[in-house]
CSV table of C-alpha atoms in Angstrom, one decimal:
chain,number,residue,atom,x,y,z
A,1,MET,CA,-9.6,37.0,56.6
A,2,SER,CA,-6.8,39.2,58.0
A,3,LEU,CA,-4.8,39.1,61.2
A,4,GLU,CA,-5.7,41.5,64.0
A,5,ILE,CA,-3.5,44.6,64.0
A,6,SER,CA,-3.1,44.1,67.8
A,7,PHE,CA,-0.9,41.1,67.0
A,8,ILE,CA,1.8,43.5,65.8
A,9,ASP,CA,2.3,44.8,69.4
A,10,LEU,CA,2.2,41.3,70.8
A,11,PHE,CA,4.8,39.9,68.5
A,12,GLU,CA,7.0,43.0,68.5
A,13,SER,CA,7.3,42.5,72.3
A,14,VAL,CA,8.3,38.9,71.6
A,15,THR,CA,11.2,39.7,69.2
A,16,SER,CA,12.3,42.7,71.3
A,17,LYS,CA,12.7,40.5,74.4
A,18,ALA,CA,14.4,37.8,72.5
A,19,ALA,CA,16.8,40.3,70.9
A,20,PHE,CA,17.6,41.7,74.3
A,21,ALA,CA,18.3,38.2,75.7
A,22,ALA,CA,20.7,37.5,72.8
A,23,SER,CA,22.3,40.9,73.1
A,24,LYS,CA,23.9,39.8,76.4
A,25,PHE,CA,26.2,37.6,74.3
A,26,VAL,CA,27.2,40.1,71.6
A,27,GLY,CA,30.9,39.9,70.9
A,28,LYS,CA,31.4,36.9,73.2
A,29,ASN,CA,32.1,34.4,70.4
A,30,ASP,CA,29.4,32.1,71.7
A,31,LYS,CA,26.7,31.8,69.1
A,32,ILE,CA,25.1,28.8,70.7
A,33,SER,CA,24.4,30.6,74.0
A,34,ALA,CA,23.1,33.7,72.1
A,35,ASP,CA,20.7,31.5,70.2
A,36,LYS,CA,19.6,29.6,73.2
A,37,ALA,CA,18.9,32.7,75.2
A,38,ALA,CA,16.7,34.1,72.4
A,39,VAL,CA,15.0,30.7,71.8
A,40,ASP,CA,14.1,30.4,75.5
A,41,VAL,CA,12.6,33.9,75.8
A,42,MET,CA,10.8,33.6,72.4
A,43,ARG,CA,9.2,30.3,73.4
A,44,SER,CA,8.2,31.6,76.9
A,45,GLU,CA,6.7,34.8,75.6
A,46,ILE,CA,4.7,33.2,72.8
A,47,ASN,CA,3.4,30.7,75.2
A,48,LYS,CA,1.7,33.5,77.2
A,49,LEU,CA,-0.3,34.6,74.2
A,50,ASP,CA,-4.0,33.5,73.6
A,51,ILE,CA,-3.3,31.8,70.3
A,52,LYS,CA,-3.2,28.3,68.9
A,53,GLY,CA,0.2,28.6,67.4
A,54,LYS,CA,2.2,26.0,65.4
A,55,VAL,CA,5.8,26.4,64.3
A,56,VAL,CA,5.9,25.7,60.5
A,57,ILE,CA,9.4,27.2,60.1
A,58,GLY,CA,11.8,26.2,62.8
A,59,GLU,CA,15.4,27.0,63.3
A,60,GLY,CA,18.5,25.2,64.4
A,61,GLU,CA,18.9,22.0,62.4
A,62,LEU,CA,21.6,23.3,60.0
A,63,ASP,CA,23.5,25.0,62.8
A,64,GLU,CA,22.9,22.2,65.4
A,65,ALA,CA,21.6,24.9,67.7
A,66,PRO,CA,18.8,25.0,70.3
A,67,MET,CA,15.5,24.8,68.4
A,68,LEU,CA,11.9,26.0,68.2
A,69,TYR,CA,11.2,22.9,66.2
A,70,ILE,CA,8.9,22.4,63.3
A,71,GLY,CA,5.5,21.2,64.5
A,72,GLU,CA,5.9,22.7,68.0
A,73,GLU,CA,2.7,24.0,69.4
A,74,LEU,CA,2.8,27.4,71.2
A,75,GLY,CA,0.4,29.7,73.0
A,76,THR,CA,-2.4,29.1,75.5
A,77,LYS,CA,-4.4,27.0,72.9
A,78,LYS,CA,-7.1,29.7,73.0
A,79,GLY,CA,-8.1,32.1,70.2
A,80,ILE,CA,-7.1,32.0,66.6
A,81,ALA,CA,-5.0,29.3,65.0
A,82,ILE,CA,-1.9,30.7,63.4
A,83,ASP,CA,1.3,29.5,61.7
A,84,ILE,CA,4.6,30.8,63.0
A,85,ALA,CA,7.9,31.1,61.3
A,86,VAL,CA,10.8,31.8,63.7
A,87,ASP,CA,14.5,32.6,63.6
A,88,PRO,CA,15.3,33.8,67.1
A,89,VAL,CA,18.8,34.9,66.0
A,90,GLU,CA,19.2,35.4,62.3
A,91,GLY,CA,23.0,35.9,62.0
A,92,THR,CA,24.3,34.0,65.0
A,93,ASN,CA,27.9,34.6,63.8
A,94,LEU,CA,27.1,38.3,63.5
A,95,VAL,CA,26.0,38.5,67.1
A,96,ALA,CA,28.9,36.3,68.4
A,97,LYS,CA,31.5,38.5,66.6
A,98,ASN,CA,29.7,41.8,67.2
A,99,LEU,CA,29.2,42.4,63.5
A,100,PRO,CA,26.4,44.4,61.9
A,101,GLY,CA,23.0,42.9,61.1
A,102,GLY,CA,22.0,40.4,63.8
A,103,ILE,CA,18.3,40.3,64.3
A,104,SER,CA,15.6,38.4,66.1
A,105,VAL,CA,12.8,37.7,63.6
A,106,LEU,CA,9.4,35.9,63.2
A,107,ALA,CA,6.5,35.9,60.8
A,108,ILE,CA,2.9,34.8,61.4
A,109,SER,CA,-0.1,34.0,59.3
A,110,GLU,CA,-3.4,32.3,59.7
A,111,LYS,CA,-3.2,28.5,59.8
A,112,GLY,CA,-2.2,27.0,56.5
A,113,ASN,CA,-1.0,30.3,54.9
A,114,LEU,CA,2.8,29.9,55.4
A,115,PHE,CA,4.7,27.4,53.4
A,116,ASN,CA,5.9,24.5,55.6
A,117,ALA,CA,9.6,24.5,54.6
A,118,PRO,CA,12.2,22.0,55.5
A,119,GLU,CA,15.6,23.1,57.0
A,120,THR,CA,17.5,23.0,53.7
A,121,TYR,CA,18.9,25.4,51.2
A,122,MET,CA,17.0,27.5,48.7
A,123,ASN,CA,18.0,29.3,45.5
A,124,LYS,CA,16.4,32.8,45.7
A,125,ILE,CA,16.0,36.0,43.8
A,126,ALA,CA,14.3,39.2,44.9
A,127,VAL,CA,13.7,42.6,43.4
A,128,GLY,CA,11.7,45.6,44.3
A,129,ASN,CA,8.1,46.5,43.4
A,130,ASP,CA,9.2,48.9,40.7
A,131,VAL,CA,10.1,46.0,38.3
A,132,GLU,CA,7.7,44.9,35.6
A,133,LYS,CA,6.1,41.5,36.0
A,134,GLY,CA,7.9,38.9,33.9
A,135,ALA,CA,11.1,40.8,33.6
A,136,ILE,CA,12.9,38.7,36.3
A,137,ASP,CA,12.9,35.0,36.7
A,138,ILE,CA,15.1,32.6,38.6
A,139,ASP,CA,15.3,30.4,35.5
A,140,TYR,CA,16.6,33.2,33.3
A,141,ASP,CA,20.3,33.6,32.6
A,142,LEU,CA,21.9,36.0,35.1
A,143,LYS,CA,22.9,38.4,32.4
A,144,LYS,CA,19.4,38.5,31.0
A,145,ASN,CA,18.0,39.2,34.5
A,146,LEU,CA,20.5,42.0,35.0
A,147,SER,CA,19.8,43.5,31.6
A,148,ASN,CA,16.1,43.4,32.1
A,149,LEU,CA,16.5,44.9,35.6
A,150,ALA,CA,18.6,47.8,34.3
A,151,ASP,CA,15.9,48.5,31.6
A,152,CYS,CA,13.1,48.5,34.2
A,153,LYS,CA,15.0,50.9,36.4
A,154,ASN,CA,16.3,53.1,33.6
A,155,LYS,CA,19.8,52.5,34.8
A,156,LYS,CA,23.0,51.6,33.1
A,157,ILE,CA,23.8,48.0,34.0
A,158,SER,CA,27.0,49.1,35.7
A,159,ASP,CA,24.9,51.3,38.0
A,160,LEU,CA,23.1,48.3,39.5
A,161,THR,CA,23.8,46.9,42.9
A,162,VAL,CA,23.4,43.2,43.7
A,163,CYS,CA,23.4,41.8,47.2
A,164,LEU,CA,24.4,38.2,47.9
A,165,LEU,CA,26.1,36.1,50.5
A,166,ASP,CA,29.9,36.0,50.3
A,167,ARG,CA,30.2,32.3,49.8
A,168,PRO,CA,32.4,30.1,47.5
A,169,ARG,CA,29.2,28.7,45.9
A,170,HIS,CA,28.5,32.1,44.5
A,171,LEU,CA,31.9,32.5,42.8
A,172,LYS,CA,30.3,32.2,39.3
A,173,ILE,CA,27.8,34.9,40.1
A,174,ILE,CA,30.4,37.2,41.6
A,175,ASN,CA,32.6,36.7,38.5
A,176,THR,CA,29.7,37.6,36.2
A,177,LEU,CA,29.0,40.7,38.3
A,178,ASP,CA,32.7,41.7,38.1
A,179,ASP,CA,32.7,41.2,34.3
A,180,LEU,CA,29.8,43.5,33.9
A,181,ASN,CA,31.3,46.0,36.4
A,182,ILE,CA,28.2,45.7,38.6
A,183,ASN,CA,28.3,46.9,42.2
A,184,LYS,CA,28.3,44.1,44.8
A,185,LYS,CA,27.0,44.2,48.4
A,186,LEU,CA,28.6,41.0,49.8
A,187,ILE,CA,27.2,39.9,53.2
A,188,THR,CA,28.8,37.4,55.5
A,189,ASP,CA,25.5,36.2,57.1
A,190,GLY,CA,21.9,37.2,57.4
A,191,ASP,CA,20.1,36.6,54.2
A,192,VAL,CA,16.7,37.6,55.6
A,193,THR,CA,18.0,41.2,55.9
A,194,GLY,CA,19.8,40.8,52.5
A,195,ALA,CA,16.6,40.1,50.7
A,196,LEU,CA,14.7,42.9,52.4
A,197,LEU,CA,17.2,45.5,51.1
A,198,VAL,CA,15.3,45.5,47.8
A,199,THR,CA,12.3,47.0,49.5
A,200,ASP,CA,13.5,50.6,49.7
A,201,LYS,CA,15.6,52.8,47.5
A,202,ARG,CA,17.5,54.1,50.6
A,203,PHE,CA,19.3,50.8,50.8
A,204,ASN,CA,20.5,51.1,47.2
A,205,VAL,CA,20.2,47.4,46.4
A,206,ASP,CA,18.5,46.5,43.1
A,207,MET,CA,18.6,42.7,43.4
A,208,PHE,CA,19.1,40.0,46.0
A,209,ILE,CA,20.3,36.6,44.6
A,210,GLY,CA,21.9,33.3,45.5
A,211,ILE,CA,21.6,30.2,47.7
A,212,GLY,CA,20.8,30.6,51.4
A,213,GLY,CA,18.5,29.0,54.0
A,214,GLY,CA,15.1,27.8,52.8
A,215,PRO,CA,13.4,28.8,56.1
A,216,GLU,CA,15.0,32.3,55.8
A,217,GLY,CA,13.5,32.6,52.3
A,218,VAL,CA,10.0,31.9,53.6
A,219,ILE,CA,10.4,34.4,56.5
A,220,ALA,CA,11.7,37.1,54.1
A,221,ALA,CA,8.9,36.5,51.7
A,222,SER,CA,6.4,37.6,54.3
A,223,ALA,CA,7.8,41.1,54.4
A,224,LEU,CA,8.5,41.2,50.7
A,225,ASP,CA,4.9,40.4,50.0
A,226,ALA,CA,3.7,43.3,52.1
A,227,TYR,CA,5.8,45.6,49.9
A,228,GLY,CA,4.6,44.0,46.7
A,229,CYS,CA,8.1,43.0,45.8
A,230,PHE,CA,9.0,40.1,43.5
A,231,PHE,CA,10.5,36.9,45.0
A,232,GLN,CA,11.0,33.4,43.7
A,233,GLY,CA,12.7,30.4,45.4
A,234,ARG,CA,13.6,26.8,44.6
A,235,PHE,CA,14.6,24.4,47.4
A,236,LEU,CA,17.7,22.4,46.9
A,237,PHE,CA,17.3,18.8,48.0
A,238,THR,CA,20.7,17.1,47.7
A,239,GLU,CA,20.8,14.8,50.6
A,240,ASN,CA,18.6,11.7,51.1
A,241,ASN,CA,17.4,12.9,54.5
A,242,ASP,CA,16.4,16.2,53.0
A,243,ILE,CA,14.4,14.4,50.2
A,244,LYS,CA,12.7,12.2,52.8
A,245,ARG,CA,11.8,15.1,55.0
A,246,ALA,CA,10.5,17.1,52.1
A,247,LYS,CA,8.3,14.2,50.9
A,248,SER,CA,7.0,13.7,54.5
A,249,MET,CA,5.9,17.4,54.5
A,250,GLY,CA,3.9,16.8,51.3
A,251,ILE,CA,6.3,18.3,48.8
A,252,LYS,CA,5.9,16.2,45.6
A,253,ASP,CA,7.8,18.3,43.0
A,254,LEU,CA,11.3,18.6,44.4
A,255,ASN,CA,12.4,21.0,41.6
A,256,LYS,CA,9.4,23.3,41.8
A,257,LYS,CA,9.9,27.1,41.5
A,258,TYR,CA,7.9,28.8,44.1
A,259,GLU,CA,6.3,32.2,43.5
A,260,ILE,CA,5.7,34.5,46.5
A,261,ASN,CA,2.0,33.9,46.7
A,262,GLU,CA,2.7,30.1,47.0
A,263,ILE,CA,5.0,30.8,49.9
A,264,VAL,CA,2.9,33.3,51.8
A,265,SER,CA,-0.9,33.2,51.0
A,266,GLY,CA,-3.2,35.7,52.5
A,267,ASP,CA,-2.3,38.1,55.3
A,268,SER,CA,0.9,38.0,57.3
A,269,ILE,CA,2.8,39.9,59.9
A,270,PHE,CA,6.6,40.2,60.0
A,271,VAL,CA,8.7,41.5,62.9
A,272,ALA,CA,12.5,41.8,63.1
A,273,THR,CA,14.2,43.4,66.1
A,274,GLY,CA,17.9,44.4,65.8
A,275,ILE,CA,20.4,42.8,68.1
A,276,THR,CA,23.4,44.5,66.6
A,277,ASP,CA,23.3,47.7,64.4
A,278,GLY,CA,22.5,46.9,60.8
A,279,ASP,CA,20.9,48.2,57.6
A,280,LEU,CA,17.4,47.5,58.7
A,281,THR,CA,17.5,48.5,62.4
A,282,LYS,CA,19.8,49.6,65.2
A,283,GLY,CA,20.8,47.0,67.8
A,284,ILE,CA,19.8,46.8,71.4
A,285,LYS,CA,21.0,49.8,73.6
A,286,ILE,CA,21.0,50.0,77.3
A,287,ASN,CA,19.8,53.1,79.2
A,288,LYS,CA,20.1,52.6,83.0
A,289,ASN,CA,17.4,50.0,83.9
A,290,LYS,CA,15.8,49.9,80.4
A,291,PHE,CA,16.7,48.6,77.0
A,292,ILE,CA,15.9,50.4,73.8
A,293,SER,CA,15.0,48.3,70.7
A,294,GLN,CA,14.2,49.0,67.1
A,295,THR,CA,11.9,46.7,65.2
A,296,PHE,CA,11.2,46.5,61.5
A,297,ILE,CA,7.5,45.6,61.0
A,298,THR,CA,5.2,44.8,58.1
A,299,HIS,CA,1.5,43.8,58.1
A,300,LYS,CA,0.0,43.2,54.7
A,301,SER,CA,-3.7,43.9,55.3
A,302,SER,CA,-3.2,47.2,57.2
A,303,ASN,CA,-0.4,48.3,54.8
A,304,THR,CA,1.9,48.7,57.8
A,305,LYS,CA,5.5,49.1,56.9
A,306,GLU,CA,7.5,50.9,59.7
A,307,ILE,CA,10.3,50.8,62.2
A,308,ARG,CA,9.3,51.1,65.8
A,309,ILE,CA,11.5,52.2,68.7
A,310,ASN,CA,10.6,51.0,72.2
A,311,GLU,CA,12.0,51.4,75.6
A,312,SER,CA,11.4,48.4,78.0
A,313,GLU,CA,12.3,47.5,81.5
A,314,ILE,CA,15.3,45.1,81.7
A,315,PHE,CA,14.2,41.7,82.9
């Protein structure tokens, strides 16, 4: 079965309003208030919808921020049962510091079709849909992946561009890229957006790689799946609490490598509205008594892949 295309409009309205709420805190160095504003609006708006919604990807535990928590039931309890993955403000630091790339994002699927991921880290790799199956694997040596990628794209290895979070944990990867004279796109936050840069040649990113949030990996996988991109992820369970939580969610193999069809099965919708200007979308703009939003949308079954611009009344 597939999700109704009408859900696109409904959930685009949700992220647009959440993005606007968070935009009031852009540059105010208050990421907690920005997140809370988006959470409150997102919860309120989803609760108006005739759905039986359940949050399977929540946000906030790593950042100790306000939460739409895993297991929370949303909607009027009428209509279709759906799984919801939320990140009301992806890139809270970006919003707080008025830096590019802050978005409000969610993904939905029919019940049981989105992986129920704990709030822990994930090792990820993503490339576009123009790469041969089997050429890239998270278990391959980085140099092998890069060499295979260059071959698939008919590029010199030094002409590749790799996107990753600028973190000390990625120093080995960064050093390897430098040794091979490969172009780097280092991002400070926002690895949902980072992963999605492999979807279109206009972004000039050939690979996304590295360790980031597990929930963000699942959310990004929804859009990557609609594009037919390659994505793999492996959760990193290093703390006893993480291991207990994973087991309580039914995860038996803690070292399992997940393919994209194991993370997102069946149809899904992904919507991400810009809060600050970024690679995917422009941020919220004000025009008199209205706000203008840009939203990046995918819907697998209808082959929808587009950016929508909307003008809405300020609330």
